[in-house]
Amino acid sequence: MDARLDGLREKLGQVADVQAAVALLEWDQETYMPPKGGPARGQQIATLSALAHRLFTDADLGNALRELEDRADQLESDDAKLVEETLYDYERAAKLPEAFVHELAGEQSKAFQAWAQAREESAFATFEPHLAKLIELLKHKADLLGYEGSPYNALLEDFERGMTADQLRGIFAGLVPRQSALARRIVESGRQPDTAWLEQDWDEESQWSFTLRVVEDMGYDLEAGRQDKAAHPFTTNFDLADVRITTRLDPRNPLSALSASMHEGGHALYEQGFQEKDRRTTLANAPSLGIHESQSRLWENLIGRSLPFWKRYGEVIRDHFPGQLDAVTPQQLFEAGNVVEPSLIRVDADECTYNLHVILRFELETALIEGDLDVADVPEAWNAKVKEYLGIEVPDDARGCLQDVHWSHGAIGYFPSYALGNLYASQLFEAILEAIPDLWDHVAAGEFAPLRDWLRSHVHQHGRRKLAREIVRDATGADPSPEPYLRYLETKFGTLYGV
Ligand code: ZN
């Protein structure tokens, strides 16, 4: 036994336990906490987060990591990886002085409140000075962390490690013209499927049991997880045997809860698929948000919005809403989940236009961090890009540059992970179809084990042993590329709309 290594695992376990307690408090805050509990909950979370940070940045832990790193060649490969990944986190955390972390957290909290008010009033001016302050602090953060090329790279590292602004520009330059052109052809075709049958009342309990049935069929272990309601659905875990999802119910549209549950179910399968031996360590995590998002979007879109899926679940949903869907065919359910219509709000966007929303945010946030755009000019720049990419006018800031919470949290570099998730999902899916040629027959029979097993062995079990691009390259034989996603979009929507 290696005493140093045991000591490291013990310390990391303590950090993971405190972080799990924070996650549980946050989960409760979004699901069951009574409204007046908010202020005390904020303090509880701040105290425990600071405690976790202190435990993790402890000098003894740093010494143990460096000593282990020096003799990494004598360690088992998993142990060496654990040391390498933990040291990466440790050194990154150590670059940010506590006073700076504290100042940034304080500004984020003020900016979030100002953003909520600004959105309510649809007045960017209320948020503007706070965003300006955050951009200034984030530029400073980039300097503290260090970077090559763009300061944006230092911030992006928190979300998509190893990716750079220039690489993203290259990837997105291939996407924008073809995605915009496809959306334009669809709009100009003037065709839209008949979705009048959706205009009924959809019982919430039936929606609940239907979504649970689907995520259980996907392989989500409800003995090691649960589903609850939340205004903004999310997934969280406190251990691989306790991974929780949330969904939201729309009494006017049962497909909305289905998308949310399958999306979060995809995230949850990932987290239930980490290795037992990685429990309470750095390795039981995804290497990037983009790869995490590939798992949610693969289930939500590539499976849940496919015709084979509805060949099976058309019957299942009919049983859950007796008498409401007797005349509705799998083809109609498939079409209703794939209506393309350029719109103002990212979270409501269809697959065909979604990435365009993300890319315009990326372009604006890189310009802000690189000093090419003044904060005061954000609304004008936003509206111009929406017009250019989506062909629509933005009527007000609430439905424009104030719609997303991310910038108010200081989360610059987050948005690209949504688009990367779509790209990785399509690229992985082409490899899956090659490995499992009768996959669609399985899906049409409600059998997801072959798909889930492939994802377990090629993605989930690795945790942080590989970076996102290594996962994609090892699983597909190629570097991440926008081509598979464009092939998918052009084939699916080209056929659906005859364009
Ligand atoms: Zn997600």
Coordinates of C-alpha atoms and ligand atoms in Angstrom, one line a residue:
M1 CA 0.0 0.0 0.0
D2 CA 1.1 3.5 -0.7
A3 CA 0.5 5.8 2.3
R4 CA 0.8 9.0 0.3
L5 CA -1.8 7.8 -2.2
D6 CA -4.1 6.6 0.5
G7 CA -3.8 10.0 2.2
L8 CA -4.6 11.7 -1.1
R9 CA -7.7 9.6 -1.7
E10 CA -8.8 10.3 1.9
K11 CA -8.5 14.0 1.4
L12 CA -10.2 14.0 -2.0
G13 CA -13.0 12.0 -0.5
Q14 CA -13.6 14.6 2.1
V15 CA -13.7 17.4 -0.6
A16 CA -16.1 15.3 -2.6
D17 CA -18.4 14.7 0.4
V18 CA -18.6 18.5 1.1
Q19 CA -19.2 19.2 -2.6
A20 CA -22.0 16.5 -2.5
A21 CA -23.6 18.3 0.4
V22 CA -23.5 21.6 -1.5
A23 CA -25.1 19.8 -4.5
L24 CA -27.8 18.4 -2.3
L25 CA -28.6 21.8 -0.9
E26 CA -28.7 23.2 -4.4
W27 CA -31.0 20.4 -5.6
D28 CA -33.3 21.1 -2.8
Q29 CA -33.3 24.8 -3.5
E30 CA -34.5 24.1 -7.1
T31 CA -37.1 21.5 -6.2
Y32 CA -38.7 21.6 -2.7
M33 CA -37.3 24.5 -0.6
P34 CA -40.0 26.9 0.5
P35 CA -39.4 30.4 -1.0
K36 CA -38.5 32.1 2.4
G37 CA -35.6 29.6 2.9
G38 CA -33.6 31.3 0.2
P39 CA -31.4 33.7 2.2
A40 CA -30.3 31.1 4.7
R41 CA -29.7 28.6 2.0
G42 CA -27.4 31.1 0.2
Q43 CA -25.3 31.3 3.4
Q44 CA -25.2 27.5 3.9
I45 CA -24.1 27.0 0.3
A46 CA -21.4 29.8 0.5
T47 CA -20.0 28.4 3.8
L48 CA -19.8 24.8 2.6
S49 CA -18.3 25.9 -0.8
A50 CA -15.6 27.9 0.9
L51 CA -14.9 24.9 3.1
A52 CA -14.6 22.6 0.1
H53 CA -12.2 25.2 -1.5
R54 CA -10.1 25.4 1.6
L55 CA -9.9 21.6 2.0
F56 CA -8.9 21.3 -1.7
T57 CA -6.3 24.1 -1.8
D58 CA -4.6 22.9 1.4
A59 CA -0.8 23.0 1.1
D60 CA -0.3 19.4 2.4
L61 CA -2.5 18.2 -0.4
G62 CA -0.4 20.1 -2.9
N63 CA 2.8 18.6 -1.5
A64 CA 1.4 15.1 -1.6
L65 CA 0.4 15.7 -5.3
R66 CA 3.8 16.9 -6.3
E67 CA 5.6 14.1 -4.5
L68 CA 3.3 11.5 -6.2
E69 CA 3.8 13.3 -9.6
D70 CA 7.6 13.0 -9.2
R71 CA 7.3 9.2 -9.1
A72 CA 4.3 8.9 -11.4
D73 CA 6.1 6.3 -13.5
Q74 CA 6.0 3.9 -10.5
L75 CA 2.2 4.3 -10.0
E76 CA -0.5 2.2 -11.6
S77 CA -1.9 4.0 -14.6
D78 CA -5.2 4.9 -13.0
D79 CA -3.4 6.3 -9.9
A80 CA -1.0 8.2 -12.1
K81 CA -4.0 9.7 -14.0
L82 CA -5.7 10.6 -10.7
V83 CA -2.6 12.5 -9.6
E84 CA -2.2 14.2 -13.0
E85 CA -5.9 15.4 -13.1
T86 CA -6.0 16.4 -9.5
L87 CA -2.8 18.4 -9.8
Y88 CA -4.2 20.1 -12.9
D89 CA -7.2 21.3 -10.8
Y90 CA -5.0 22.1 -7.8
E91 CA -2.6 24.3 -9.7
R92 CA -5.4 26.1 -11.5
A93 CA -7.2 26.8 -8.3
A94 CA -4.0 28.0 -6.7
K95 CA -3.5 30.7 -9.4
L96 CA -6.5 32.6 -8.1
P97 CA -5.9 34.5 -4.9
E98 CA -8.7 34.1 -2.3
A99 CA -9.4 37.9 -2.3
F100 CA -9.9 37.7 -6.1
V101 CA -12.3 34.7 -5.9
H102 CA -14.2 36.5 -3.2
E103 CA -14.5 39.7 -5.2
L104 CA -15.6 37.9 -8.3
A105 CA -18.3 35.9 -6.3
G106 CA -19.6 39.2 -4.9
E107 CA -19.8 40.9 -8.3
Q108 CA -21.5 37.8 -9.8
S109 CA -24.1 37.8 -7.1
K110 CA -24.8 41.6 -7.7
A111 CA -24.8 41.1 -11.5
F112 CA -27.3 38.2 -11.3
Q113 CA -29.7 40.4 -9.3
A114 CA -29.3 43.3 -11.7
W115 CA -29.8 40.9 -14.7
A116 CA -33.0 39.5 -13.2
Q117 CA -34.3 43.1 -12.8
A118 CA -33.1 44.2 -16.2
R119 CA -34.8 41.2 -17.9
E120 CA -38.0 41.9 -16.0
E121 CA -37.9 45.5 -17.2
S122 CA -36.4 44.6 -20.6
A123 CA -33.8 47.3 -20.0
F124 CA -30.2 46.4 -20.8
A125 CA -29.0 49.7 -19.2
T126 CA -29.7 48.2 -15.7
F127 CA -27.4 45.3 -16.4
E128 CA -24.8 47.1 -18.4
P129 CA -22.5 48.5 -15.6
H130 CA -22.5 45.0 -13.9
L131 CA -21.6 43.2 -17.1
A132 CA -18.8 45.8 -17.7
K133 CA -17.4 45.1 -14.2
L134 CA -17.6 41.3 -14.8
I135 CA -15.8 41.5 -18.1
E136 CA -13.1 43.5 -16.5
L137 CA -12.7 40.9 -13.7
L138 CA -12.8 38.0 -16.1
K139 CA -10.0 39.6 -18.2
H140 CA -8.0 39.8 -15.0
K141 CA -8.9 36.2 -14.2
A142 CA -7.5 35.2 -17.7
D143 CA -4.3 37.1 -16.8
L144 CA -4.0 35.3 -13.5
L145 CA -4.6 31.9 -15.1
G146 CA -2.3 32.6 -18.1
Y147 CA -3.0 31.8 -21.7
E148 CA -1.6 31.7 -25.3
G149 CA -3.4 33.6 -28.0
S150 CA -6.8 34.9 -26.9
P151 CA -7.6 35.6 -23.2
Y152 CA -10.8 33.8 -24.0
N153 CA -8.9 30.6 -24.1
A154 CA -8.1 30.9 -20.3
L155 CA -11.9 31.1 -19.6
L156 CA -12.9 28.5 -22.1
E157 CA -10.6 26.0 -20.3
D158 CA -13.2 25.8 -17.4
F159 CA -15.8 24.4 -19.7
E160 CA -14.1 22.8 -22.7
R161 CA -10.6 22.0 -21.7
G162 CA -8.0 21.9 -24.5
M163 CA -10.2 23.9 -26.9
T164 CA -9.3 27.4 -28.2
A165 CA -11.2 30.3 -29.6
D166 CA -9.4 29.9 -32.9
Q167 CA -10.4 26.2 -33.1
L168 CA -14.0 27.1 -32.4
R169 CA -13.9 29.9 -35.0
G170 CA -12.8 27.3 -37.5
I171 CA -15.5 24.8 -36.6
F172 CA -18.2 27.4 -36.5
A173 CA -17.2 28.9 -39.8
G174 CA -18.1 25.6 -41.4
L175 CA -21.4 25.4 -39.6
V176 CA -23.0 28.9 -40.0
P177 CA -23.4 29.1 -43.8
R178 CA -24.9 25.6 -44.2
Q179 CA -27.1 25.8 -41.2
S180 CA -28.4 29.2 -42.1
A181 CA -29.0 28.2 -45.7
L182 CA -30.9 25.1 -44.6
A183 CA -33.1 27.1 -42.3
R184 CA -33.7 29.6 -45.0
R185 CA -34.7 26.9 -47.5
I186 CA -37.2 25.5 -45.0
V187 CA -38.8 28.9 -44.3
E188 CA -39.0 29.7 -48.0
S189 CA -40.7 26.3 -48.7
G190 CA -43.6 27.6 -46.7
R191 CA -44.3 24.0 -45.6
Q192 CA -45.2 23.1 -42.0
P193 CA -46.6 19.8 -40.6
D194 CA -50.1 19.7 -39.3
T195 CA -49.8 19.8 -35.5
A196 CA -53.4 20.7 -34.7
W197 CA -53.8 17.4 -32.8
L198 CA -51.4 18.8 -30.1
E199 CA -54.0 21.4 -29.1
Q200 CA -55.6 19.4 -26.3
D201 CA -55.1 19.3 -22.5
W202 CA -52.5 16.8 -21.5
D203 CA -52.9 15.4 -18.0
E204 CA -49.8 16.0 -15.9
E205 CA -49.8 12.7 -14.1
S206 CA -49.9 10.9 -17.4
Q207 CA -47.0 13.0 -18.6
W208 CA -45.1 12.1 -15.4
S209 CA -45.6 8.3 -15.8
F210 CA -44.8 8.5 -19.6
T211 CA -41.5 10.3 -19.0
L212 CA -40.5 7.9 -16.2
R213 CA -41.3 4.9 -18.5
V214 CA -39.1 6.3 -21.2
V215 CA -36.1 7.1 -19.0
E216 CA -36.4 3.8 -17.3
D217 CA -36.3 2.1 -20.8
M218 CA -33.2 4.1 -21.6
G219 CA -31.6 2.4 -18.7
Y220 CA -31.7 5.1 -16.1
D221 CA -31.6 3.3 -12.7
L222 CA -34.4 4.6 -10.6
E223 CA -33.0 2.8 -7.6
A224 CA -30.0 5.0 -7.9
G225 CA -31.8 8.1 -9.0
R226 CA -35.2 9.9 -9.1
Q227 CA -37.1 12.5 -11.1
D228 CA -38.6 15.7 -9.7
K229 CA -40.0 18.9 -11.1
A230 CA -37.9 22.1 -11.6
A231 CA -38.5 25.3 -13.5
H232 CA -35.2 24.9 -15.3
P233 CA -34.5 21.2 -15.6
F234 CA -31.1 19.9 -14.6
T235 CA -29.2 16.8 -13.5
T236 CA -27.1 16.5 -10.4
N237 CA -25.4 13.7 -8.5
F238 CA -24.1 13.1 -5.0
D239 CA -22.5 9.7 -5.9
L240 CA -22.9 7.4 -8.9
A241 CA -25.6 5.6 -6.9
D242 CA -27.6 8.8 -6.4
V243 CA -28.0 10.7 -9.7
R244 CA -31.1 12.8 -9.9
I245 CA -32.9 14.4 -12.8
T246 CA -35.6 17.0 -13.1
T247 CA -38.2 17.9 -15.7
R248 CA -40.9 20.4 -16.4
L249 CA -44.5 19.7 -17.4
D250 CA -46.4 21.8 -19.9
P251 CA -50.2 21.1 -19.8
R252 CA -50.4 22.2 -23.4
N253 CA -47.6 20.0 -24.9
P254 CA -46.5 16.6 -23.7
L255 CA -43.5 16.6 -26.0
S256 CA -41.8 19.3 -23.9
A257 CA -41.6 17.1 -20.8
L258 CA -40.4 14.2 -22.9
S259 CA -37.5 16.2 -24.4
A260 CA -36.5 17.5 -20.9
S261 CA -36.6 14.1 -19.4
M262 CA -34.7 12.4 -22.2
H263 CA -32.2 15.2 -22.2
E264 CA -31.6 15.0 -18.4
G265 CA -31.8 11.2 -18.6
G266 CA -28.9 11.2 -21.1
H267 CA -26.8 13.3 -18.6
A268 CA -27.8 11.0 -15.8
L269 CA -26.9 7.8 -17.7
Y270 CA -23.4 9.3 -18.1
E271 CA -23.0 10.0 -14.4
Q272 CA -24.4 6.5 -13.4
G273 CA -21.8 5.1 -15.8
F274 CA -18.7 6.3 -14.0
Q275 CA -16.5 3.5 -12.5
E276 CA -17.1 2.3 -9.0
K277 CA -13.4 2.7 -8.2
D278 CA -13.5 6.4 -9.1
R279 CA -16.0 7.2 -6.4
R280 CA -15.2 10.3 -4.4
T281 CA -12.3 11.2 -6.7
T282 CA -11.5 13.6 -9.4
L283 CA -11.9 10.9 -12.1
A284 CA -15.7 10.5 -11.5
N285 CA -16.4 13.5 -13.7
A286 CA -16.8 14.4 -17.3
P287 CA -13.7 16.0 -18.9
S288 CA -15.8 18.8 -20.5
L289 CA -19.3 20.3 -20.6
G290 CA -19.4 19.6 -24.4
I291 CA -18.9 15.9 -24.0
H292 CA -21.6 15.8 -21.2
E293 CA -23.9 17.7 -23.4
S294 CA -23.3 15.2 -26.3
Q295 CA -24.9 12.5 -24.1
S296 CA -28.0 14.5 -23.3
R297 CA -28.5 15.6 -26.9
L298 CA -27.9 12.2 -28.4
W299 CA -30.8 10.8 -26.4
E300 CA -33.1 13.9 -26.7
N301 CA -32.6 14.6 -30.4
L302 CA -31.0 11.7 -32.3
I303 CA -33.2 9.1 -30.5
G304 CA -36.2 11.0 -29.1
R305 CA -36.8 13.0 -32.3
S306 CA -36.4 10.0 -34.6
L307 CA -39.1 8.1 -36.5
P308 CA -38.0 4.7 -35.2
F309 CA -38.4 6.0 -31.6
W310 CA -42.1 6.9 -32.3
K311 CA -42.7 3.5 -34.0
R312 CA -42.5 2.1 -30.5
Y313 CA -43.4 5.0 -28.2
G314 CA -46.3 6.1 -30.3
E315 CA -48.1 3.1 -28.8
V316 CA -46.8 3.8 -25.3
I317 CA -47.8 7.5 -25.3
R318 CA -51.3 6.5 -26.7
D319 CA -51.7 4.1 -23.7
H320 CA -50.8 7.0 -21.3
F321 CA -53.4 9.4 -22.8
P322 CA -56.4 7.1 -23.6
G323 CA -58.6 8.4 -26.4
Q324 CA -56.4 11.4 -27.2
L325 CA -54.0 10.0 -29.7
D326 CA -56.1 7.3 -31.5
A327 CA -55.8 8.9 -34.9
V328 CA -52.2 10.2 -34.5
T329 CA -49.5 8.2 -36.4
P330 CA -45.8 7.7 -35.5
Q331 CA -45.0 9.9 -38.5
Q332 CA -47.2 12.8 -37.1
L333 CA -45.5 12.5 -33.7
F334 CA -42.1 12.5 -35.4
E335 CA -43.0 15.6 -37.4
A336 CA -44.4 17.4 -34.4
G337 CA -41.1 17.1 -32.6
N338 CA -39.2 18.5 -35.6
V339 CA -40.9 21.7 -36.5
V340 CA -38.4 24.2 -37.8
E341 CA -39.1 27.8 -37.2
P342 CA -36.5 30.5 -36.6
S343 CA -37.3 32.1 -33.2
L344 CA -35.9 34.5 -30.7
I345 CA -35.4 32.3 -27.7
R346 CA -32.4 29.8 -27.6
V347 CA -34.0 27.3 -25.2
D348 CA -37.0 27.0 -27.4
A349 CA -35.1 26.7 -30.7
D350 CA -35.4 23.7 -33.0
E351 CA -32.4 21.5 -33.9
C352 CA -31.9 23.2 -37.2
T353 CA -31.5 26.8 -35.8
Y354 CA -30.2 26.0 -32.3
N355 CA -26.4 26.3 -33.0
L356 CA -26.9 29.7 -34.7
H357 CA -28.1 31.0 -31.3
V358 CA -25.1 29.6 -29.6
I359 CA -22.6 30.8 -32.2
L360 CA -23.8 34.4 -32.1
R361 CA -23.3 34.4 -28.3
F362 CA -19.8 33.0 -28.8
E363 CA -18.9 35.7 -31.3
L364 CA -20.1 38.4 -28.9
E365 CA -18.4 37.1 -25.8
T366 CA -15.1 36.6 -27.5
A367 CA -15.3 40.2 -28.9
L368 CA -16.1 41.4 -25.3
I369 CA -13.1 39.6 -23.8
E370 CA -10.7 40.4 -26.7
G371 CA -11.7 44.1 -26.4
D372 CA -13.3 44.4 -29.8
L373 CA -16.8 45.2 -28.5
D374 CA -17.9 47.7 -25.9
V375 CA -20.5 46.4 -23.4
A376 CA -22.7 49.4 -24.3
D377 CA -22.9 48.1 -27.9
V378 CA -24.1 44.5 -27.0
P379 CA -27.8 45.0 -27.7
E380 CA -27.2 46.5 -31.2
A381 CA -24.6 43.8 -32.1
W382 CA -26.9 41.1 -30.8
N383 CA -29.9 42.3 -32.8
A384 CA -27.8 42.6 -36.0
K385 CA -26.6 39.0 -35.6
V386 CA -30.1 37.6 -35.0
K387 CA -31.2 39.4 -38.2
E388 CA -28.2 38.0 -40.1
Y389 CA -28.3 34.4 -38.9
L390 CA -32.0 33.9 -38.3
G391 CA -33.6 36.5 -40.5
I392 CA -35.8 37.9 -37.7
E393 CA -36.1 41.2 -35.8
V394 CA -35.5 41.4 -32.0
P395 CA -38.4 43.4 -30.5
D396 CA -36.8 44.0 -27.1
D397 CA -33.8 43.2 -24.9
A398 CA -35.7 40.7 -22.8
R399 CA -36.1 38.5 -25.9
G400 CA -32.7 39.5 -27.1
C401 CA -29.4 39.9 -25.2
L402 CA -31.0 39.5 -21.7
Q403 CA -32.6 36.1 -22.2
D404 CA -29.9 33.9 -20.8
V405 CA -28.5 33.9 -17.3
H406 CA -25.0 32.7 -18.1
W407 CA -23.2 36.1 -18.5
S408 CA -24.6 37.3 -15.2
H409 CA -23.0 34.4 -13.5
G410 CA -19.7 35.3 -15.1
A411 CA -19.9 32.2 -17.2
I412 CA -18.1 33.4 -20.3
G413 CA -16.9 30.4 -22.4
Y414 CA -19.9 28.2 -21.4
F415 CA -22.1 28.7 -24.5
P416 CA -19.9 26.8 -27.0
S417 CA -20.4 23.6 -25.1
Y418 CA -24.0 23.5 -26.3
A419 CA -23.0 23.5 -29.9
L420 CA -20.1 21.2 -29.3
G421 CA -22.5 18.8 -27.6
N422 CA -24.5 18.6 -30.8
L423 CA -21.4 18.0 -32.9
Y424 CA -19.9 15.4 -30.7
A425 CA -23.3 13.6 -30.5
S426 CA -23.6 13.3 -34.3
Q427 CA -20.0 12.2 -34.8
L428 CA -20.4 9.5 -32.0
F429 CA -23.7 8.5 -33.5
E430 CA -22.2 7.8 -37.0
A431 CA -19.7 5.5 -35.2
I432 CA -22.5 3.8 -33.3
L433 CA -24.5 3.1 -36.5
E434 CA -21.4 1.5 -38.0
A435 CA -20.8 -0.6 -34.9
I436 CA -24.5 -1.6 -34.5
P437 CA -25.9 -1.8 -38.0
D438 CA -29.4 -2.8 -36.7
L439 CA -29.5 -0.1 -34.1
W440 CA -32.7 1.4 -35.5
D441 CA -34.5 -1.9 -35.3
H442 CA -33.6 -2.0 -31.6
V443 CA -34.8 1.5 -31.1
A444 CA -38.1 0.7 -32.9
A445 CA -38.5 -2.2 -30.4
G446 CA -37.8 0.0 -27.4
E447 CA -34.5 -1.8 -26.8
F448 CA -31.7 0.6 -25.8
A449 CA -29.2 -1.8 -24.2
P450 CA -26.9 -2.0 -27.3
L451 CA -26.7 1.8 -27.5
R452 CA -26.3 2.3 -23.8
D453 CA -23.5 -0.3 -23.6
W454 CA -21.7 1.3 -26.5
L455 CA -21.8 4.7 -24.7
R456 CA -20.8 3.1 -21.4
S457 CA -17.6 1.6 -22.9
H458 CA -16.7 4.4 -25.3
V459 CA -17.6 7.5 -23.2
H460 CA -19.1 7.0 -19.7
Q461 CA -16.6 4.8 -18.0
H462 CA -13.5 6.9 -18.8
G463 CA -14.6 9.8 -16.6
R464 CA -11.7 12.2 -16.7
R465 CA -9.1 9.8 -18.0
K466 CA -9.4 11.3 -21.5
L467 CA -10.1 14.8 -22.8
A468 CA -13.2 15.4 -24.9
R469 CA -11.3 15.3 -28.2
E470 CA -9.6 12.1 -27.2
I471 CA -12.9 10.4 -26.4
V472 CA -14.2 11.5 -29.8
R473 CA -11.1 10.5 -31.7
D474 CA -10.7 7.1 -30.0
A475 CA -14.4 6.3 -30.5
T476 CA -14.8 7.6 -34.1
G477 CA -11.2 7.5 -35.6
A478 CA -11.4 11.2 -36.4
D479 CA -10.9 14.6 -34.7
P480 CA -14.1 16.5 -33.8
S481 CA -15.6 17.9 -36.9
P482 CA -18.9 19.7 -37.9
E483 CA -19.4 17.4 -40.9
P484 CA -21.4 14.6 -39.2
Y485 CA -23.8 17.1 -37.7
L486 CA -24.3 18.9 -41.0
R487 CA -24.9 15.6 -42.7
Y488 CA -27.5 14.7 -40.0
L489 CA -29.3 18.0 -40.2
E490 CA -29.4 18.2 -44.0
T491 CA -30.6 14.6 -44.4
K492 CA -33.2 14.7 -41.7
F493 CA -34.7 18.1 -42.3
G494 CA -34.1 18.0 -46.1
T495 CA -36.3 14.9 -46.2
L496 CA -38.9 16.2 -43.7
Y497 CA -39.4 19.5 -45.6
G498 CA -38.5 18.3 -49.1
V499 CA -35.8 20.9 -49.5
Ligands
ZN1 ZN -27.8 19.6 -20.9

